Short mmCIF file of C-alpha atoms in Angstrom, two decimals:
data_model
loop_
_atom_site.label_atom_id
_atom_site.label_comp_id
_atom_site.label_asym_id
_atom_site.label_seq_id
_atom_site.Cartn_x
_atom_site.Cartn_y
_atom_site.Cartn_z
CA MET A 1 107.73 114.99 110.96
CA SER A 2 110.75 114.61 113.22
CA PHE A 3 112.55 117.35 111.29
CA ALA A 4 109.60 119.72 111.85
CA LEU A 5 109.59 118.97 115.58
CA PHE A 6 113.34 119.56 115.72
CA LEU A 7 113.01 122.97 114.04
CA ASP A 8 110.12 124.14 116.22
CA PRO A 9 111.19 126.60 118.93
CA MET A 10 109.04 124.78 121.50
CA ASN A 11 110.01 121.65 123.37
CA PRO A 12 108.80 118.71 121.19
CA ASN A 13 106.84 117.23 124.07
CA ASP A 14 105.07 120.53 124.67
CA PHE A 15 104.34 120.86 120.95
CA LEU A 16 102.84 117.36 120.76
CA ALA A 17 100.74 118.00 123.87
CA LEU A 18 99.49 121.24 122.32
CA ALA A 19 98.82 119.45 119.00
CA LEU A 20 96.62 116.92 120.80
CA SER A 21 94.81 119.40 123.02
CA ALA A 22 94.46 122.47 120.76
CA PRO A 23 95.71 121.76 117.22
CA LEU A 24 94.87 125.20 115.84
CA GLU A 25 97.05 126.85 118.48
CA THR A 26 100.16 125.22 116.98
CA ILE A 27 99.96 127.50 113.94
CA ARG A 28 100.76 130.78 115.64
CA GLU A 29 103.57 133.17 114.95
CA SER A 30 105.20 132.53 118.33
CA TYR A 31 105.38 128.76 117.75
CA GLY A 32 106.83 128.91 114.24
CA ILE A 33 104.39 128.69 111.37
CA GLN A 34 106.75 126.89 108.98
CA SER A 35 107.59 124.03 111.30
CA ALA A 36 103.98 123.62 112.43
CA ALA A 37 102.76 123.60 108.82
CA SER A 38 105.35 121.01 107.81
CA PHE A 39 104.36 118.91 110.84
CA TRP A 40 100.66 118.96 109.88
CA ILE A 41 101.44 118.27 106.21
CA SER A 42 103.47 115.24 107.25
CA VAL A 43 100.63 114.05 109.50
CA VAL A 44 98.19 114.29 106.57
CA LEU A 45 100.56 112.48 104.19
CA ILE A 46 101.23 109.70 106.68
CA SER A 47 97.49 109.34 107.30
CA PHE A 48 96.78 109.04 103.57
CA GLY A 49 99.55 106.46 103.27
CA VAL A 50 98.17 104.35 106.11
CA ILE A 51 94.65 104.59 104.67
CA GLY A 52 95.96 103.55 101.26
CA LEU A 53 97.78 100.57 102.74
CA CYS A 54 94.67 99.47 104.63
CA GLN A 55 92.47 99.79 101.53
CA GLY A 56 94.95 97.85 99.43
CA ARG A 57 95.05 95.10 101.99
CA VAL A 58 91.25 94.86 102.16
CA ARG A 59 90.94 94.72 98.35
CA ASN A 60 93.52 91.95 98.05
CA GLU A 61 91.72 89.68 100.51
#
């Protein structure tokens, strides 16, 4: 995720603000489709990992 933010032509703070306010606007040609796609893929993978950890913890208790 950090690598995607580093490669994005926007300022990382501006990109994160845009991702929170209008997520679909991050995948535009002017913002860099590849870096935005890798950012969102990493967000999905991290989310699945956190969900998996939480489910594993609940099942073990």
